[in-house]
mmCIF file of C-alpha atoms and ligand atoms in Angstrom:
data_model
loop_
_atom_site.group_PDB
_atom_site.id
_atom_site.type_symbol
_atom_site.label_atom_id
_atom_site.label_comp_id
_atom_site.label_asym_id
_atom_site.label_seq_id
_atom_site.Cartn_x
_atom_site.Cartn_y
_atom_site.Cartn_z
ATOM 1 C CA MET A 241 19.929 -42.463 32.714
ATOM 2 C CA ASN A 242 22.077 -43.018 29.163
ATOM 3 C CA ARG A 243 18.977 -40.871 27.353
ATOM 4 C CA ILE A 244 19.365 -37.409 29.821
ATOM 5 C CA SER A 245 21.315 -34.800 28.549
ATOM 6 C CA GLN A 246 23.347 -33.117 31.580
ATOM 7 C CA ASP A 247 20.523 -30.394 31.551
ATOM 8 C CA LYS A 248 18.234 -31.337 34.489
ATOM 9 C CA SER A 249 15.518 -28.259 33.744
ATOM 10 C CA VAL A 250 12.079 -29.569 33.884
ATOM 11 C CA ARG A 251 11.362 -28.530 29.886
ATOM 12 C CA ALA A 252 14.632 -30.841 29.190
ATOM 13 C CA LEU A 253 12.881 -33.350 31.166
ATOM 14 C CA LEU A 254 10.020 -33.008 29.531
ATOM 15 C CA LYS A 255 11.174 -32.763 26.478
ATOM 16 C CA CYS A 256 13.121 -36.084 26.355
ATOM 17 C CA GLY A 257 10.471 -37.849 27.660
ATOM 18 C CA ILE A 258 7.901 -37.055 24.657
ATOM 19 C CA SER A 259 10.833 -37.830 22.891
ATOM 20 C CA GLN A 260 11.127 -41.563 24.145
ATOM 21 C CA LEU A 261 7.418 -42.384 23.908
ATOM 22 C CA ARG A 262 6.620 -40.607 20.867
ATOM 23 C CA ASP A 263 9.031 -42.946 19.495
ATOM 24 C CA ALA A 264 7.319 -46.060 20.995
ATOM 25 C CA HIS A 265 4.414 -44.946 19.454
ATOM 26 C CA VAL A 266 2.483 -44.376 23.109
ATOM 27 C CA PRO A 267 -1.244 -42.150 21.945
ATOM 28 C CA SER A 268 -1.074 -39.202 23.390
ATOM 29 C CA PHE A 269 2.941 -39.377 24.433
ATOM 30 C CA THR A 270 3.161 -35.215 25.275
ATOM 31 C CA LEU A 271 0.314 -35.447 28.114
ATOM 32 C CA ALA A 272 1.493 -38.722 29.083
ATOM 33 C CA ALA A 273 5.163 -37.483 29.753
ATOM 34 C CA GLU A 274 3.098 -34.331 31.577
ATOM 35 C CA LEU A 275 1.314 -36.101 33.460
ATOM 36 C CA LEU A 276 3.953 -38.865 34.473
ATOM 37 C CA LEU A 277 6.345 -35.705 35.397
ATOM 38 C CA LEU A 278 3.567 -34.311 37.722
ATOM 39 C CA GLY A 279 3.015 -37.641 38.931
ATOM 40 C CA VAL A 280 6.778 -37.977 40.812
ATOM 41 C CA LEU A 281 7.041 -34.085 41.130
ATOM 42 C CA GLY A 282 3.586 -33.660 43.027
ATOM 43 C CA ARG A 283 3.092 -30.753 41.486
ATOM 44 C CA ASP A 284 -0.011 -29.137 39.233
ATOM 45 C CA ARG A 285 0.366 -29.097 35.445
ATOM 46 C CA SER A 286 0.273 -24.987 35.194
ATOM 47 C CA TRP A 287 3.496 -25.343 37.343
ATOM 48 C CA ILE A 288 5.453 -27.372 35.426
ATOM 49 C CA TYR A 289 5.289 -24.674 32.749
ATOM 50 C CA ALA A 290 5.880 -21.861 35.171
ATOM 51 C CA HIS A 291 8.869 -23.174 35.315
ATOM 52 C CA PRO A 292 10.460 -24.524 32.884
ATOM 53 C CA GLU A 293 14.115 -23.763 33.852
ATOM 54 C CA GLU A 294 14.289 -25.487 36.964
ATOM 55 C CA GLU A 295 16.940 -28.134 37.414
ATOM 56 C CA LEU A 296 14.864 -31.525 39.153
ATOM 57 C CA SER A 297 17.604 -34.085 40.829
ATOM 58 C CA ALA A 298 18.619 -37.043 39.884
ATOM 59 C CA SER A 299 16.984 -38.630 41.472
ATOM 60 C CA VAL A 300 13.185 -37.463 40.259
ATOM 61 C CA ALA A 301 14.524 -37.414 37.058
ATOM 62 C CA ASP A 302 15.846 -41.203 37.907
ATOM 63 C CA ARG A 303 11.706 -42.058 39.035
ATOM 64 C CA PHE A 304 10.524 -40.350 36.075
ATOM 65 C CA PHE A 305 12.624 -41.708 32.685
ATOM 66 C CA ALA A 306 11.661 -45.570 35.109
ATOM 67 C CA LEU A 307 7.702 -44.401 34.680
ATOM 68 C CA VAL A 308 8.149 -43.330 30.947
ATOM 69 C CA ALA A 309 10.091 -46.889 30.446
ATOM 70 C CA ARG A 310 6.812 -48.445 32.039
ATOM 71 C CA ARG A 311 4.175 -46.649 29.803
ATOM 72 C CA ALA A 312 6.317 -46.981 26.630
ATOM 73 C CA ALA A 313 6.469 -50.552 27.557
ATOM 74 C CA GLY A 314 2.630 -50.548 27.845
ATOM 75 C CA GLU A 315 1.292 -49.828 31.580
ATOM 76 C CA PRO A 316 -1.432 -47.270 31.085
ATOM 77 C CA THR A 317 -0.512 -43.542 32.482
ATOM 78 C CA GLN A 318 -3.125 -44.325 35.375
ATOM 79 C CA TYR A 319 -1.760 -47.524 36.917
ATOM 80 C CA LEU A 320 1.270 -45.496 36.444
ATOM 81 C CA THR A 321 0.680 -41.941 38.591
ATOM 82 C CA GLY A 322 -2.540 -44.040 40.444
ATOM 83 C CA LYS A 323 -5.511 -41.359 39.496
ATOM 84 C CA GLN A 324 -7.874 -40.887 36.825
ATOM 85 C CA GLU A 325 -10.822 -38.297 36.996
ATOM 86 C CA PHE A 326 -14.143 -39.489 36.792
ATOM 87 C CA TRP A 327 -17.668 -36.999 37.058
ATOM 88 C CA GLY A 328 -14.903 -34.019 38.326
ATOM 89 C CA LEU A 329 -13.828 -36.509 40.834
ATOM 90 C CA GLU A 330 -10.604 -37.840 41.431
ATOM 91 C CA PHE A 331 -10.005 -41.824 41.363
ATOM 92 C CA GLU A 332 -7.058 -43.495 42.985
ATOM 93 C CA VAL A 333 -6.979 -46.705 40.319
ATOM 94 C CA THR A 334 -4.935 -49.603 40.792
ATOM 95 C CA PRO A 335 -3.947 -52.243 38.229
ATOM 96 C CA ASP A 336 -7.141 -54.559 40.594
ATOM 97 C CA VAL A 337 -9.625 -51.957 39.025
ATOM 98 C CA LEU A 338 -10.614 -51.095 35.273
ATOM 99 C CA ILE A 339 -9.775 -47.201 34.456
ATOM 100 C CA PRO A 340 -12.749 -45.233 34.084
ATOM 101 C CA ARG A 341 -13.646 -43.945 30.675
ATOM 102 C CA PRO A 342 -15.080 -41.344 30.138
ATOM 103 C CA GLU A 343 -18.287 -42.797 28.044
ATOM 104 C CA THR A 344 -19.745 -44.361 31.373
ATOM 105 C CA GLU A 345 -20.550 -41.169 33.259
ATOM 106 C CA HIS A 346 -23.345 -41.322 30.040
ATOM 107 C CA VAL A 347 -24.385 -44.356 32.543
ATOM 108 C CA VAL A 348 -24.240 -41.472 35.702
ATOM 109 C CA GLU A 349 -26.629 -38.967 33.335
ATOM 110 C CA SER A 350 -29.094 -42.034 32.285
ATOM 111 C CA ALA A 351 -29.904 -42.658 36.153
ATOM 112 C CA PHE A 352 -30.286 -38.665 36.686
ATOM 113 C CA ASP A 353 -32.481 -38.459 33.796
ATOM 114 C CA ARG A 354 -34.980 -41.205 34.494
ATOM 115 C CA LEU A 355 -34.747 -40.146 38.202
ATOM 116 C CA ALA A 356 -36.492 -36.881 36.740
ATOM 117 C CA VAL A 357 -38.525 -38.234 34.552
ATOM 118 C CA ARG A 358 -40.211 -40.262 37.433
ATOM 119 C CA GLU A 359 -40.756 -37.950 39.536
ATOM 120 C CA ILE A 360 -42.044 -35.588 36.749
ATOM 121 C CA ARG A 361 -44.402 -38.323 36.240
ATOM 122 C CA ALA A 362 -45.793 -39.355 39.114
ATOM 123 C CA GLY A 363 -46.480 -35.592 40.514
ATOM 124 C CA ARG A 364 -43.695 -34.748 42.692
ATOM 125 C CA PRO A 365 -41.713 -32.386 42.871
ATOM 126 C CA GLN A 366 -38.275 -33.537 41.226
ATOM 127 C CA LYS A 367 -36.404 -34.361 44.177
ATOM 128 C CA ASN A 368 -32.433 -33.792 44.299
ATOM 129 C CA ASP A 369 -30.857 -35.188 47.370
ATOM 130 C CA GLY A 370 -31.674 -38.771 46.962
ATOM 131 C CA ALA A 371 -33.977 -38.998 50.197
ATOM 132 C CA GLY A 372 -35.292 -42.442 50.575
ATOM 133 C CA LEU A 373 -34.295 -44.161 47.433
ATOM 134 C CA ARG A 374 -31.963 -46.957 47.690
ATOM 135 C CA ILE A 375 -29.586 -47.852 44.767
ATOM 136 C CA ALA A 376 -27.460 -50.466 43.939
ATOM 137 C CA ASP A 377 -24.083 -50.639 41.241
ATOM 138 C CA ILE A 378 -23.255 -53.758 40.358
ATOM 139 C CA GLY A 379 -19.213 -54.442 39.497
ATOM 140 C CA THR A 380 -18.500 -51.575 40.807
ATOM 141 C CA GLY A 381 -14.608 -51.574 39.987
ATOM 142 C CA SER A 382 -12.766 -48.418 41.233
ATOM 143 C CA GLY A 383 -16.684 -47.351 43.055
ATOM 144 C CA CYS A 384 -16.502 -44.252 40.286
ATOM 145 C CA ILE A 385 -20.581 -44.675 39.329
ATOM 146 C CA ALA A 386 -21.332 -45.520 43.145
ATOM 147 C CA ILE A 387 -19.518 -42.390 44.196
ATOM 148 C CA ALA A 388 -20.504 -40.349 41.711
ATOM 149 C CA LEU A 389 -24.213 -41.157 42.792
ATOM 150 C CA ALA A 390 -23.692 -40.876 46.062
ATOM 151 C CA LYS A 391 -22.558 -37.426 45.931
ATOM 152 C CA GLU A 392 -25.213 -35.912 43.954
ATOM 153 C CA LEU A 393 -27.724 -37.818 45.796
ATOM 154 C CA PRO A 394 -26.299 -37.388 49.584
ATOM 155 C CA GLN A 395 -29.598 -39.569 50.640
ATOM 156 C CA ALA A 396 -29.045 -42.378 49.051
ATOM 157 C CA VAL A 397 -28.428 -45.982 49.817
ATOM 158 C CA ILE A 398 -26.396 -46.964 47.948
ATOM 159 C CA PHE A 399 -25.316 -51.139 47.822
ATOM 160 C CA ALA A 400 -21.670 -51.667 45.616
ATOM 161 C CA THR A 401 -20.829 -55.164 44.730
ATOM 162 C CA ASP A 402 -17.913 -56.324 42.909
ATOM 163 C CA ILE A 403 -16.916 -60.064 42.274
ATOM 164 C CA SER A 404 -13.128 -59.287 43.168
ATOM 165 C CA PRO A 405 -12.155 -58.859 46.864
ATOM 166 C CA ALA A 406 -9.231 -56.452 45.398
ATOM 167 C CA VAL A 407 -11.029 -54.348 43.611
ATOM 168 C CA LEU A 408 -13.327 -53.418 47.344
ATOM 169 C CA GLU A 409 -10.872 -52.634 49.112
ATOM 170 C CA VAL A 410 -9.357 -49.446 45.858
ATOM 171 C CA ALA A 411 -13.573 -48.781 46.158
ATOM 172 C CA ARG A 412 -14.136 -48.396 49.977
ATOM 173 C CA ARG A 413 -10.765 -45.945 49.411
ATOM 174 C CA ASN A 414 -12.308 -43.739 47.726
ATOM 175 C CA ALA A 415 -15.484 -43.584 49.027
ATOM 176 C CA GLU A 416 -13.738 -42.373 51.940
ATOM 177 C CA ARG A 417 -11.467 -39.839 49.888
ATOM 178 C CA HIS A 418 -15.000 -38.819 48.566
ATOM 179 C CA SER A 419 -16.375 -39.147 52.069
ATOM 180 C CA VAL A 420 -18.929 -40.710 51.158
ATOM 181 C CA ALA A 421 -18.344 -44.350 53.315
ATOM 182 C CA ASP A 422 -20.850 -44.005 55.385
ATOM 183 C CA ARG A 423 -23.715 -44.081 52.409
ATOM 184 C CA ILE A 424 -22.254 -47.193 50.322
ATOM 185 C CA GLN A 425 -21.983 -50.694 51.451
ATOM 186 C CA PHE A 426 -19.831 -52.991 49.494
ATOM 187 C CA HIS A 427 -20.404 -56.493 48.982
ATOM 188 C CA GLU A 428 -18.169 -58.865 47.934
ATOM 189 C CA SER A 429 -20.419 -60.552 45.420
ATOM 190 C CA ASN A 430 -21.997 -63.082 42.417
ATOM 191 C CA LEU A 431 -23.736 -59.474 40.247
ATOM 192 C CA LEU A 432 -26.376 -59.429 43.843
ATOM 193 C CA ASP A 433 -26.477 -62.829 44.990
ATOM 194 C CA GLN A 434 -24.775 -61.803 48.333
ATOM 195 C CA VAL A 435 -26.331 -58.715 49.213
ATOM 196 C CA PHE A 436 -29.258 -60.491 50.117
ATOM 197 C CA ALA A 437 -30.009 -62.203 53.472
ATOM 198 C CA GLY A 438 -29.094 -65.858 53.312
ATOM 199 C CA GLY A 439 -25.667 -65.450 51.414
ATOM 200 C CA ALA A 440 -24.432 -62.441 52.889
ATOM 201 C CA GLN A 441 -20.596 -62.536 53.525
ATOM 202 C CA HIS A 442 -19.929 -58.736 53.520
ATOM 203 C CA ALA A 443 -23.452 -57.232 54.902
ATOM 204 C CA ALA A 444 -23.771 -58.730 57.944
ATOM 205 C CA PRO A 445 -26.321 -56.297 60.588
ATOM 206 C CA LEU A 446 -22.577 -55.715 62.010
ATOM 207 C CA GLU A 447 -21.403 -53.411 59.329
ATOM 208 C CA ALA A 448 -24.854 -51.065 59.011
ATOM 209 C CA THR A 449 -24.013 -51.067 62.779
ATOM 210 C CA VAL A 450 -20.272 -49.969 62.156
ATOM 211 C CA LEU A 451 -21.603 -46.981 59.479
ATOM 212 C CA GLY A 452 -23.547 -45.693 61.965
ATOM 213 C CA MET A 453 -27.107 -46.379 59.836
ATOM 214 C CA GLU A 454 -30.312 -46.698 61.074
ATOM 215 C CA SER A 455 -32.479 -49.823 61.406
ATOM 216 C CA HIS A 456 -34.346 -48.836 58.427
ATOM 217 C CA GLU A 457 -31.107 -48.183 56.352
ATOM 218 C CA SER A 458 -29.618 -51.532 57.761
ATOM 219 C CA PRO A 459 -28.902 -54.382 55.029
ATOM 220 C CA ILE A 460 -31.884 -55.693 52.673
ATOM 221 C CA THR A 461 -33.465 -59.450 53.892
ATOM 222 C CA SER A 462 -35.503 -61.746 51.659
ATOM 223 C CA HIS A 463 -38.201 -61.017 52.797
ATOM 224 C CA ASP A 464 -38.180 -56.889 50.705
ATOM 225 C CA SER A 465 -35.774 -58.328 47.778
ATOM 226 C CA ARG A 466 -37.802 -56.112 46.194
ATOM 227 C CA SER A 467 -36.353 -52.998 47.372
ATOM 228 C CA PHE A 468 -34.323 -50.887 44.516
ATOM 229 C CA ASP A 469 -35.640 -48.033 42.626
ATOM 230 C CA LEU A 470 -31.797 -48.183 41.054
ATOM 231 C CA ILE A 471 -29.856 -50.536 39.659
ATOM 232 C CA VAL A 472 -26.885 -49.441 37.763
ATOM 233 C CA SER A 473 -23.635 -51.572 35.759
ATOM 234 C CA ASN A 474 -21.122 -51.290 33.815
ATOM 235 C CA PRO A 475 -20.596 -55.135 33.427
ATOM 236 C CA PRO A 476 -17.638 -56.850 31.858
ATOM 237 C CA TYR A 477 -18.788 -56.763 27.964
ATOM 238 C CA VAL A 478 -15.686 -57.441 25.635
ATOM 239 C CA GLY A 479 -16.005 -61.157 23.895
ATOM 240 C CA ARG A 480 -12.575 -63.277 24.928
ATOM 241 C CA ARG A 481 -12.148 -63.499 20.650
ATOM 242 C CA GLU A 482 -12.363 -60.092 21.035
ATOM 243 C CA ALA A 483 -9.223 -59.756 22.856
ATOM 244 C CA VAL A 484 -6.357 -59.763 20.104
ATOM 245 C CA THR A 485 -8.152 -56.082 18.460
ATOM 246 C CA LEU A 486 -7.474 -54.687 22.175
ATOM 247 C CA MET A 487 -4.712 -52.232 22.561
ATOM 248 C CA ARG A 488 -1.788 -53.620 24.153
ATOM 249 C CA GLU A 489 -2.368 -51.254 27.456
ATOM 250 C CA VAL A 490 -6.196 -52.491 28.003
ATOM 251 C CA ARG A 491 -5.586 -56.416 26.714
ATOM 252 C CA ASP A 492 -2.169 -56.309 29.457
ATOM 253 C CA HIS A 493 -2.874 -54.975 31.904
ATOM 254 C CA GLU A 494 -6.303 -54.139 32.701
ATOM 255 C CA PRO A 495 -8.045 -56.934 34.828
ATOM 256 C CA GLU A 496 -9.621 -59.874 33.021
ATOM 257 C CA VAL A 497 -12.289 -60.062 35.256
ATOM 258 C CA ALA A 498 -13.511 -56.190 34.543
ATOM 259 C CA LEU A 499 -12.829 -56.893 30.516
ATOM 260 C CA TYR A 500 -14.221 -60.153 29.311
ATOM 261 C CA GLY A 501 -18.333 -60.573 29.650
ATOM 262 C CA GLY A 502 -17.512 -64.408 28.067
ATOM 263 C CA GLU A 503 -16.745 -65.452 24.561
ATOM 264 C CA GLU A 504 -18.730 -63.575 22.898
ATOM 265 C CA GLY A 505 -18.779 -60.338 25.182
ATOM 266 C CA TYR A 506 -22.515 -60.009 26.358
ATOM 267 C CA GLU A 507 -22.935 -63.396 28.616
ATOM 268 C CA LEU A 508 -23.791 -61.746 32.456
ATOM 269 C CA TYR A 509 -26.554 -59.653 30.600
ATOM 270 C CA ALA A 510 -29.537 -61.962 31.004
ATOM 271 C CA ASP A 511 -27.658 -62.833 34.145
ATOM 272 C CA LEU A 512 -28.420 -59.235 34.943
ATOM 273 C CA ILE A 513 -31.532 -58.741 33.731
ATOM 274 C CA THR A 514 -32.761 -61.146 35.538
ATOM 275 C CA GLN A 515 -31.665 -60.089 38.935
ATOM 276 C CA ALA A 516 -32.718 -56.810 38.192
ATOM 277 C CA ALA A 517 -36.009 -57.908 37.268
ATOM 278 C CA ALA A 518 -36.474 -59.770 40.938
ATOM 279 C CA HIS A 519 -34.765 -57.187 42.394
ATOM 280 C CA LEU A 520 -36.387 -53.554 41.647
ATOM 281 C CA LYS A 521 -39.821 -52.413 43.101
ATOM 282 C CA PRO A 522 -42.420 -51.430 40.865
ATOM 283 C CA GLY A 523 -40.963 -48.872 38.444
ATOM 284 C CA GLY A 524 -37.374 -49.236 39.118
ATOM 285 C CA ILE A 525 -35.124 -47.798 36.935
ATOM 286 C CA LEU A 526 -32.144 -50.195 35.297
ATOM 287 C CA VAL A 527 -29.721 -48.481 33.885
ATOM 288 C CA LEU A 528 -26.713 -50.830 31.807
ATOM 289 C CA GLU A 529 -23.638 -49.784 30.235
ATOM 290 C CA LEU A 530 -22.830 -51.650 26.761
ATOM 291 C CA GLY A 531 -19.947 -52.947 24.900
ATOM 292 C CA HIS A 532 -19.507 -51.451 21.449
ATOM 293 C CA ASN A 533 -21.883 -54.552 19.464
ATOM 294 C CA SER A 534 -24.268 -55.414 23.008
ATOM 295 C CA LEU A 535 -27.162 -53.732 22.231
ATOM 296 C CA PRO A 536 -28.766 -55.966 19.683
ATOM 297 C CA SER A 537 -27.538 -59.168 22.172
ATOM 298 C CA VAL A 538 -28.789 -57.030 25.181
ATOM 299 C CA GLN A 539 -32.136 -54.998 23.817
ATOM 300 C CA PRO A 540 -33.791 -58.328 23.229
ATOM 301 C CA LEU A 541 -33.183 -59.364 26.597
ATOM 302 C CA LEU A 542 -35.460 -56.487 27.883
ATOM 303 C CA ASP A 543 -38.325 -57.106 25.151
ATOM 304 C CA GLY A 544 -41.831 -58.361 26.822
ATOM 305 C CA PRO A 545 -44.372 -57.513 30.270
ATOM 306 C CA THR A 546 -41.715 -57.229 32.863
ATOM 307 C CA TRP A 547 -40.383 -53.847 31.085
ATOM 308 C CA THR A 548 -41.025 -50.800 29.784
ATOM 309 C CA ASN A 549 -39.255 -47.393 28.572
ATOM 310 C CA VAL A 550 -36.656 -48.854 27.306
ATOM 311 C CA GLY A 551 -34.233 -46.919 25.955
ATOM 312 C CA VAL A 552 -30.769 -46.534 24.024
ATOM 313 C CA THR A 553 -28.275 -43.604 24.988
ATOM 314 C CA ASN A 554 -25.566 -42.900 22.459
ATOM 315 C CA ASP A 555 -21.791 -41.847 23.265
ATOM 316 C CA LEU A 556 -20.020 -38.807 22.161
ATOM 317 C CA ALA A 557 -18.553 -41.365 19.238
ATOM 318 C CA GLY A 558 -22.345 -42.189 18.333
ATOM 319 C CA ILE A 559 -22.186 -45.545 19.457
ATOM 320 C CA PRO A 560 -24.872 -46.860 21.290
ATOM 321 C CA ARG A 561 -23.800 -47.198 25.003
ATOM 322 C CA VAL A 562 -26.435 -46.875 27.690
ATOM 323 C CA ILE A 563 -29.671 -48.941 27.579
ATOM 324 C CA ALA A 564 -31.988 -48.053 30.388
ATOM 325 C CA ALA A 565 -35.639 -49.576 31.082
ATOM 326 C CA GLU A 566 -37.850 -49.218 34.031
ATOM 327 C CA ARG A 567 -39.990 -52.019 35.937
ATOM 328 C CA LEU A 568 -43.530 -52.558 35.383
HETATM 329 C C1 SAM B 683 -15.678 -52.899 33.570
HETATM 330 S S1 SAM B 683 -16.003 -53.351 35.272
HETATM 331 C C2 SAM B 683 -16.713 -51.605 35.657
HETATM 332 C C3 SAM B 683 -16.088 -51.666 36.820
HETATM 333 C C4 SAM B 683 -16.647 -49.772 37.193
HETATM 334 N N1 SAM B 683 -18.281 -49.917 37.514
HETATM 335 C C5 SAM B 683 -16.111 -48.824 35.845
HETATM 336 O O1 SAM B 683 -17.486 -48.776 35.281
HETATM 337 O O2 SAM B 683 -15.277 -47.842 35.956
HETATM 338 C C6 SAM B 683 -16.799 -54.433 36.023
HETATM 339 C C7 SAM B 683 -16.521 -54.876 36.622
HETATM 340 O O3 SAM B 683 -17.120 -56.055 37.714
HETATM 341 C C8 SAM B 683 -16.417 -56.762 38.204
HETATM 342 N N2 SAM B 683 -17.384 -58.173 38.072
HETATM 343 C C9 SAM B 683 -17.239 -58.555 36.601
HETATM 344 N N3 SAM B 683 -17.684 -59.887 36.557
HETATM 345 C C10 SAM B 683 -18.629 -60.068 38.456
HETATM 346 C C11 SAM B 683 -20.411 -60.597 38.645
HETATM 347 N N4 SAM B 683 -20.429 -61.537 38.487
HETATM 348 N N5 SAM B 683 -20.561 -60.253 39.512
HETATM 349 C C12 SAM B 683 -20.295 -58.647 40.508
HETATM 350 N N6 SAM B 683 -19.305 -57.511 39.298
HETATM 351 C C13 SAM B 683 -18.564 -58.417 38.523
HETATM 352 C C14 SAM B 683 -15.238 -56.410 38.091
HETATM 353 O O4 SAM B 683 -14.299 -57.245 38.650
HETATM 354 C C15 SAM B 683 -14.856 -54.963 37.271
HETATM 355 O O5 SAM B 683 -14.624 -54.593 38.182
#
């Protein structure tokens, strides 16, 4: 490593990594260098600041600077460390899955708010364990939304779909890591198509048996297709025409199938909303994440007699980020 001095202390390596990332115009370069060093060392952040003089081996230094070089060339830190936090939980991420974003936590929050209001309106004590609830997460990616819901609603049964089989492997591992794999059924599916009997690929009754589910929790049949209490989704919503405006970390490294909804970006919402209308129970709740410019195209799809209580939540940047509605 010609750019490393003889000094292989934690402080020296970190300083050198920070300077390389700064020179490469990497956003949050200090944090990125810290995370890469922590990843190589398998330590927590407090350790590196408590041991600035600790001498590291040449092989650790080589591995660290190899990651710094990849980060400087545009690979997202999370794909290099293999992890990202969401809802206070650590998720495995690979280049097959979208890196969970903080704004997606608004989807989870909106879902809880809507469920709570529904219970209050029905004059029922607020359920906080999700007993009896059936939930679908469409386009589950790393599984972050489904797993956050499963952690908070330990009695709920959750169906998580994705069109990409590679994504589902990561989501399954995350569900196992967070001990909720027995309550989430993962389906390789275009939206909800394969969740229902007839097209079921990964929804065979065998899966329910393997998961130890009771008969009332087995995969859904066409006879009870209006069976969900809550459908959530963070669909791909970037327009291909906007690709040039994306950061290189996103455009060149995150999966296209997770980013682009079509030429404009909002193309998937019409089918999503049609399927949600078909598969939510009366009073069921739909919660969708929005792209920064999706609202004018998506909100009209929820006009009309099928939906009520349509509401929009802004993210911390003031962008309309989540739209929620109730099935009549
Ligand atoms: C924006 S990512 C969201 C991932 C994750 N839910 C999150 O919030 O981080 C969209 C996901 O939808 C999946 N996807 C794209 N088109 C789909 C379709 N037609 N049916 C099901 N999933 C789809 C992608 O593979 C990707 O994992």
